[in-house]
Amino acid sequence: MSGRHARPGAWDDGRRNGVWDQGALDSLLVLVAESLGYTCRPVPGDVMLLEGPNRLHVSMRNLRQLARLVPRDDWPALVSDHVTTIVTAVEEPLDLSDFDLAQHLLRTRIYPAEADNGVLAARPFAPGLIEVVVVDTPTTVRTVTTEEMHGWPVSGDALFMLGRSNVRGDGPLQVDEDELGGVRVVVLHGWTFYAATHLAWLEEYLPIGPYGALVVAPNRSQIVAHPLLPSGSCPRARYRAAVTAARELQAHARRAYEEGPGSLSPHLYWWRMGELTLLDVRYQGDAVVLPDEFTSVLTKLAAEP
C-alpha cells in the first residue's frame, strides 16, 4: 500500500550494501549536540542521551525513520533541525500560565504507552496507547505535564476534550480507498502528528454498523480500517473477507510501524462504539486464529440476510 509517508527511493538512499548506515546518523547527531553544548551517549531503548544544560532523550529509531524520507545529502540538515528543535523546546519553554492564550495551542496526541514517564498529562486511549495533551506551536510539539495542567482552570477530561476539539478544528484527514490482499480498506492519512486522534470519531469518516471495524494505527500519520458490514456478498464470503482483512491489516501494521516515522502500534484493533479492543492474531500453520469473542461476532455477521 502506498501513502504520502512512503518514499522507497529515499529508503534506498539511506542504505549501504543493503544495511542501514546508522553510524552516519550517530556521528551527525554527536556533532550537532556538541555544537549546542551537549555530550551524547547511547542508552537502552534505542535512545541517545544528551547531557549538558539539560538531560534530553533523542529516539534514534524515529530519527532513522525520518532519514528514510529524504536523500542522504539532506541528512545533516535533518539531524540539525531535529536536535535543535528538541533542545529549543526545553531550553526556551513557553509561558503557559495564561490559559486564555495557551488553550488555542492545545491538542491531544496519541503515543505508545511506554512514552508515559509519570509526569505527562495523559490517559489511556487503547491497549498499548495513551492520549497526551500537547502544545502545538509553529516550530515544535511538546507534551504538557500534570503540574502545568493542574495550574489551569480546565483540567482532566475537559482538557482532553478541548485538545480533541482543536484537532478536529485543524480539519479532516484525507480519505482514500485501497485494497489489502483483495479486501477493501479505507485509508485515513495526512501530514499531521494527530491522525490517530481521529480514531475517537472514526464513524464520521466511514459507515460503521453494530459490528464495528478492524483498524490499525501504525504511525502518527495513518489509520487503515475495514468496516464489518453485512452486505454485498454471501455469508461465507463475508466471513472470509473479515478474516483476510484481519490478517492483511495485521501484516500492514507491522510493516508501517517499522517504517514510521512516529511509530505507534504494530497491533490490530477492533473498533466498536468508540472503544478499541486489541485483537490477538495467531496462526496455526497457515490458518489465522482469532479470539473467540470476535469469531462469534463474525459468525453473526455472516448469518445476516
CSV table of C-alpha atoms in Angstrom, one decimal:
chain,number,residue,atom,x,y,z
A,1,MET,CA,0.0,0.0,0.0
A,2,SER,CA,1.3,3.4,-0.9
A,3,GLY,CA,0.8,6.5,1.1
A,4,ARG,CA,2.2,10.0,1.2
A,5,HIS,CA,4.5,9.0,4.0
A,6,ALA,CA,6.2,6.4,1.8
A,7,ARG,CA,9.4,7.2,-0.1
A,8,PRO,CA,11.0,3.9,-1.4
A,9,GLY,CA,13.7,5.8,-3.2
A,10,ALA,CA,14.8,7.7,-0.1
A,11,TRP,CA,15.0,4.3,1.7
A,12,ASP,CA,17.4,3.1,-0.9
A,13,ASP,CA,19.5,6.3,-0.5
A,14,GLY,CA,19.9,5.5,3.2
A,15,ARG,CA,21.4,2.1,2.8
A,16,ARG,CA,24.9,0.9,2.2
A,17,ASN,CA,25.2,-2.5,0.7
A,18,GLY,CA,21.7,-3.3,1.9
A,19,VAL,CA,22.4,-2.3,5.6
A,20,TRP,CA,21.2,0.8,7.2
A,21,ASP,CA,24.1,3.1,7.9
A,22,GLN,CA,23.3,4.1,11.4
A,23,GLY,CA,26.8,5.2,12.1
A,24,ALA,CA,26.4,8.2,9.8
A,25,LEU,CA,23.4,9.4,11.7
A,26,ASP,CA,25.0,8.8,15.1
A,27,SER,CA,28.0,10.9,14.0
A,28,LEU,CA,25.9,13.7,12.8
A,29,LEU,CA,23.9,13.8,16.0
A,30,VAL,CA,27.0,13.9,18.1
A,31,LEU,CA,28.3,16.9,16.0
A,32,VAL,CA,25.1,18.8,16.3
A,33,ALA,CA,24.8,18.1,20.0
A,34,GLU,CA,28.3,19.2,20.7
A,35,SER,CA,27.8,22.4,18.8
A,36,LEU,CA,24.8,23.1,21.2
A,37,GLY,CA,26.9,22.3,24.3
A,38,TYR,CA,25.8,18.7,24.9
A,39,THR,CA,27.6,15.4,25.1
A,40,CYS,CA,26.0,12.1,23.8
A,41,ARG,CA,25.9,8.5,24.9
A,42,PRO,CA,23.6,5.7,23.9
A,43,VAL,CA,21.1,4.3,26.5
A,44,PRO,CA,18.7,1.4,26.4
A,45,GLY,CA,15.7,1.7,24.2
A,46,ASP,CA,17.5,2.8,21.0
A,47,VAL,CA,17.8,6.3,22.5
A,48,MET,CA,20.7,8.8,22.6
A,49,LEU,CA,21.0,10.7,25.9
A,50,LEU,CA,22.2,14.3,25.5
A,51,GLU,CA,23.7,15.7,28.7
A,52,GLY,CA,24.5,19.4,29.2
A,53,PRO,CA,22.4,22.3,30.4
A,54,ASN,CA,19.6,19.7,30.4
A,55,ARG,CA,19.2,16.0,30.0
A,56,LEU,CA,17.4,15.2,26.8
A,57,HIS,CA,16.5,11.9,25.0
A,58,VAL,CA,16.6,11.5,21.2
A,59,SER,CA,14.9,8.5,19.7
A,60,MET,CA,17.3,7.1,17.2
A,61,ARG,CA,14.6,4.9,15.8
A,62,ASN,CA,12.5,7.9,14.9
A,63,LEU,CA,15.5,9.7,13.5
A,64,ARG,CA,16.3,6.8,11.2
A,65,GLN,CA,12.7,6.7,10.1
A,66,LEU,CA,12.8,10.4,9.3
A,67,ALA,CA,16.1,9.9,7.4
A,68,ARG,CA,14.4,7.4,5.1
A,69,LEU,CA,12.2,10.1,3.8
A,70,VAL,CA,15.0,12.4,2.5
A,71,PRO,CA,18.1,11.9,0.3
A,72,ARG,CA,21.3,11.2,2.1
A,73,ASP,CA,22.7,14.6,1.2
A,74,ASP,CA,19.9,16.2,3.3
A,75,TRP,CA,20.8,14.2,6.5
A,76,PRO,CA,23.0,16.9,8.1
A,77,ALA,CA,20.1,19.5,7.8
A,78,LEU,CA,17.6,16.9,9.0
A,79,VAL,CA,19.6,16.0,12.1
A,80,SER,CA,20.4,19.6,12.9
A,81,ASP,CA,16.7,20.7,12.6
A,82,HIS,CA,15.6,17.6,14.7
A,83,VAL,CA,18.0,18.1,17.5
A,84,THR,CA,17.8,21.9,17.6
A,85,THR,CA,14.0,21.7,17.9
A,86,ILE,CA,14.2,19.3,20.8
A,87,VAL,CA,16.8,21.4,22.6
A,88,THR,CA,14.9,24.7,22.0
A,89,ALA,CA,11.7,23.2,23.3
A,90,VAL,CA,13.4,22.5,26.6
A,91,GLU,CA,15.8,25.5,26.9
A,92,GLU,CA,13.2,28.1,25.8
A,93,PRO,CA,10.0,26.9,27.3
A,94,LEU,CA,6.7,28.5,26.5
A,95,ASP,CA,4.9,30.6,29.2
A,96,LEU,CA,1.7,28.6,29.5
A,97,SER,CA,0.5,30.4,32.6
A,98,ASP,CA,-2.1,32.4,30.6
A,99,PHE,CA,-4.7,29.7,29.8
A,100,ASP,CA,-6.7,32.1,27.5
A,101,LEU,CA,-3.7,32.1,25.2
A,102,ALA,CA,-2.5,28.6,25.7
A,103,GLN,CA,-5.8,26.9,25.1
A,104,HIS,CA,-5.7,27.5,21.4
A,105,LEU,CA,-2.4,25.7,21.1
A,106,LEU,CA,-3.6,22.5,22.9
A,107,ARG,CA,-4.1,19.3,21.1
A,108,THR,CA,-4.3,15.6,22.1
A,109,ARG,CA,-1.8,13.3,20.5
A,110,ILE,CA,-1.5,9.5,20.7
A,111,TYR,CA,1.7,8.0,21.9
A,112,PRO,CA,2.9,4.4,22.7
A,113,ALA,CA,2.1,3.6,26.3
A,114,GLU,CA,5.8,3.3,27.1
A,115,ALA,CA,6.2,7.1,26.5
A,116,ASP,CA,4.4,7.8,29.8
A,117,ASN,CA,7.1,8.9,32.2
A,118,GLY,CA,4.6,9.5,35.1
A,119,VAL,CA,4.5,13.3,34.7
A,120,LEU,CA,2.6,13.7,31.5
A,121,ALA,CA,-1.0,14.9,31.2
A,122,ALA,CA,-2.0,11.5,29.8
A,123,ARG,CA,-4.8,9.0,29.9
A,124,PRO,CA,-5.3,5.5,28.4
A,125,PHE,CA,-6.5,5.5,24.8
A,126,ALA,CA,-6.3,1.9,23.7
A,127,PRO,CA,-4.3,-1.1,24.8
A,128,GLY,CA,-0.6,-0.1,24.3
A,129,LEU,CA,-1.6,3.5,23.5
A,130,ILE,CA,-2.0,6.7,25.6
A,131,GLU,CA,-3.6,10.1,24.8
A,132,VAL,CA,-1.5,13.0,25.8
A,133,VAL,CA,-2.2,16.7,26.0
A,134,VAL,CA,0.4,18.7,23.9
A,135,VAL,CA,1.2,22.2,23.0
A,136,ASP,CA,1.4,22.7,19.2
A,137,THR,CA,3.5,25.7,18.0
A,138,PRO,CA,4.8,26.5,14.6
A,139,THR,CA,8.2,25.0,15.4
A,140,THR,CA,7.6,22.2,17.8
A,141,VAL,CA,5.1,20.0,19.6
A,142,ARG,CA,5.7,19.4,23.3
A,143,THR,CA,3.9,17.5,26.0
A,144,VAL,CA,2.1,19.1,28.9
A,145,THR,CA,2.9,17.9,32.4
A,146,THR,CA,0.3,17.2,35.1
A,147,GLU,CA,1.8,20.1,37.1
A,148,GLU,CA,1.0,22.5,34.3
A,149,MET,CA,-2.4,21.0,33.8
A,150,HIS,CA,-3.4,21.5,37.4
A,151,GLY,CA,-2.4,25.1,37.2
A,152,TRP,CA,-5.1,25.8,34.6
A,153,PRO,CA,-8.8,26.4,35.2
A,154,VAL,CA,-9.6,23.5,33.0
A,155,SER,CA,-8.2,20.0,33.6
A,156,GLY,CA,-9.0,16.3,33.5
A,157,ASP,CA,-11.5,15.1,30.9
A,158,ALA,CA,-12.5,18.7,30.0
A,159,LEU,CA,-8.9,19.5,29.0
A,160,PHE,CA,-8.7,16.3,26.8
A,161,MET,CA,-12.0,17.3,25.1
A,162,LEU,CA,-10.6,20.7,24.4
A,163,GLY,CA,-7.5,19.2,22.9
A,164,ARG,CA,-9.6,16.8,20.7
A,165,SER,CA,-11.8,19.7,19.6
A,166,ASN,CA,-8.7,21.6,18.5
A,167,VAL,CA,-7.5,18.6,16.5
A,168,ARG,CA,-10.9,18.4,14.8
A,169,GLY,CA,-10.7,22.1,14.1
A,170,ASP,CA,-7.5,21.6,12.2
A,171,GLY,CA,-9.5,19.8,9.5
A,172,PRO,CA,-10.2,16.2,8.4
A,173,LEU,CA,-7.8,13.6,7.3
A,174,GLN,CA,-7.6,12.6,3.6
A,175,VAL,CA,-9.7,9.6,2.9
A,176,ASP,CA,-8.7,7.0,0.2
A,177,GLU,CA,-10.0,3.6,-0.6
A,178,ASP,CA,-7.4,0.8,-1.3
A,179,GLU,CA,-7.1,-3.0,-1.2
A,180,LEU,CA,-5.1,-5.3,1.0
A,181,GLY,CA,-5.0,-8.9,-0.1
A,182,GLY,CA,-8.1,-8.3,-2.2
A,183,VAL,CA,-10.1,-6.8,0.6
A,184,ARG,CA,-11.3,-3.2,0.5
A,185,VAL,CA,-9.9,-0.9,3.2
A,186,VAL,CA,-10.2,2.8,3.9
A,187,VAL,CA,-7.0,4.7,4.5
A,188,LEU,CA,-7.1,7.9,6.5
A,189,HIS,CA,-3.9,9.9,6.4
A,190,GLY,CA,-2.3,13.4,6.4
A,191,TRP,CA,0.8,15.4,7.2
A,192,THR,CA,0.0,15.6,10.8
A,193,PHE,CA,1.1,14.2,14.2
A,194,TYR,CA,-2.6,13.7,15.2
A,195,ALA,CA,-4.0,11.2,12.7
A,196,ALA,CA,-4.6,8.5,15.4
A,197,THR,CA,-6.6,11.0,17.5
A,198,HIS,CA,-9.2,10.9,14.8
A,199,LEU,CA,-10.0,7.3,15.8
A,200,ALA,CA,-12.1,8.9,18.5
A,201,TRP,CA,-14.6,9.9,15.8
A,202,LEU,CA,-13.9,7.3,13.2
A,203,GLU,CA,-17.6,6.8,12.5
A,204,GLU,CA,-17.6,10.2,10.8
A,205,TYR,CA,-15.3,9.0,8.1
A,206,LEU,CA,-16.9,5.7,7.1
A,207,PRO,CA,-20.1,3.7,7.6
A,208,ILE,CA,-19.7,1.5,10.6
A,209,GLY,CA,-22.5,-0.8,11.7
A,210,PRO,CA,-23.1,-2.6,15.0
A,211,TYR,CA,-20.2,-5.0,14.4
A,212,GLY,CA,-17.7,-2.2,14.3
A,213,ALA,CA,-14.5,-2.1,12.2
A,214,LEU,CA,-11.0,-3.6,12.1
A,215,VAL,CA,-8.4,-0.8,12.4
A,216,VAL,CA,-4.7,-0.2,12.7
A,217,ALA,CA,-2.8,2.9,13.6
A,218,PRO,CA,0.8,2.0,12.9
A,219,ASN,CA,2.3,5.5,12.9
A,220,ARG,CA,1.4,9.1,13.6
A,221,SER,CA,0.1,9.9,10.1
A,222,GLN,CA,-2.1,6.9,9.2
A,223,ILE,CA,-5.2,4.9,10.1
A,224,VAL,CA,-6.3,1.9,8.0
A,225,ALA,CA,-9.8,0.5,8.6
A,226,HIS,CA,-12.1,-2.3,7.3
A,227,PRO,CA,-15.7,-1.9,8.3
A,228,LEU,CA,-17.5,-5.1,9.3
A,229,LEU,CA,-20.7,-4.7,7.3
A,230,PRO,CA,-23.4,-7.4,6.4
A,231,SER,CA,-23.7,-6.5,2.7
A,232,GLY,CA,-22.5,-7.2,-0.8
A,233,SER,CA,-21.7,-10.9,-0.6
A,234,CYS,CA,-22.8,-14.4,0.5
A,235,PRO,CA,-22.4,-15.3,4.2
A,236,ARG,CA,-19.3,-17.4,3.7
A,237,ALA,CA,-17.6,-14.7,1.6
A,238,ARG,CA,-18.3,-12.1,4.3
A,239,TYR,CA,-16.6,-14.3,6.9
A,240,ARG,CA,-13.6,-15.0,4.7
A,241,ALA,CA,-13.3,-11.3,3.9
A,242,ALA,CA,-13.2,-10.3,7.6
A,243,VAL,CA,-10.6,-13.0,8.3
A,244,THR,CA,-8.5,-11.9,5.4
A,245,ALA,CA,-8.8,-8.3,6.4
A,246,ALA,CA,-7.6,-9.2,9.9
A,247,ARG,CA,-4.6,-11.0,8.5
A,248,GLU,CA,-3.7,-8.3,6.0
A,249,LEU,CA,-4.2,-5.4,8.4
A,250,GLN,CA,-2.0,-7.0,11.0
A,251,ALA,CA,0.8,-7.5,8.4
A,252,HIS,CA,0.4,-4.0,7.2
A,253,ALA,CA,0.5,-2.6,10.7
A,254,ARG,CA,3.8,-4.4,11.4
A,255,ARG,CA,5.4,-3.1,8.2
A,256,ALA,CA,4.2,0.5,8.6
A,257,TYR,CA,5.2,0.5,12.3
A,258,GLU,CA,8.8,-0.3,11.3
A,259,GLU,CA,8.8,2.3,8.5
A,260,GLY,CA,7.4,5.2,10.6
A,261,PRO,CA,8.0,7.9,11.2
A,262,GLY,CA,6.3,8.3,14.5
A,263,SER,CA,5.7,4.6,15.2
A,264,LEU,CA,2.6,4.0,17.3
A,265,SER,CA,1.4,0.4,17.3
A,266,PRO,CA,2.1,-2.8,15.3
A,267,HIS,CA,-1.2,-4.3,16.5
A,268,LEU,CA,-4.7,-4.9,15.2
A,269,TYR,CA,-7.6,-3.3,16.9
A,270,TRP,CA,-11.4,-3.9,16.9
A,271,TRP,CA,-13.2,-0.6,16.9
A,272,ARG,CA,-16.7,-0.7,18.4
A,273,MET,CA,-18.8,2.3,19.5
A,274,GLY,CA,-15.7,4.4,20.0
A,275,GLU,CA,-13.8,1.8,22.0
A,276,LEU,CA,-10.7,-0.1,20.8
A,277,THR,CA,-10.0,-3.7,21.7
A,278,LEU,CA,-6.7,-5.4,21.0
A,279,LEU,CA,-7.1,-8.4,18.7
A,280,ASP,CA,-4.6,-11.1,19.2
A,281,VAL,CA,-4.0,-12.6,15.8
A,282,ARG,CA,-2.3,-16.0,15.9
A,283,TYR,CA,-1.5,-18.7,13.4
A,284,GLN,CA,-1.9,-22.5,13.4
A,285,GLY,CA,0.1,-23.4,10.3
A,286,ASP,CA,-1.2,-21.2,7.6
A,287,ALA,CA,-4.6,-20.7,9.3
A,288,VAL,CA,-5.5,-17.5,11.1
A,289,VAL,CA,-6.8,-17.9,14.6
A,290,LEU,CA,-8.8,-15.0,16.0
A,291,PRO,CA,-10.2,-14.5,19.6
A,292,ASP,CA,-13.4,-16.4,20.4
A,293,GLU,CA,-15.4,-13.3,21.0
A,294,PHE,CA,-14.5,-11.8,17.7
A,295,THR,CA,-15.1,-15.1,15.9
A,296,SER,CA,-18.6,-15.3,17.3
A,297,VAL,CA,-19.4,-11.8,16.1
A,298,LEU,CA,-18.1,-12.8,12.6
A,299,THR,CA,-20.5,-15.7,12.7
A,300,LYS,CA,-23.4,-13.4,13.4
A,301,LEU,CA,-22.3,-11.1,10.7
A,302,ALA,CA,-22.1,-13.9,8.2
A,303,ALA,CA,-25.6,-15.1,9.2
A,304,GLU,CA,-27.3,-11.8,8.5
A,305,PRO,CA,-29.5,-11.9,5.4
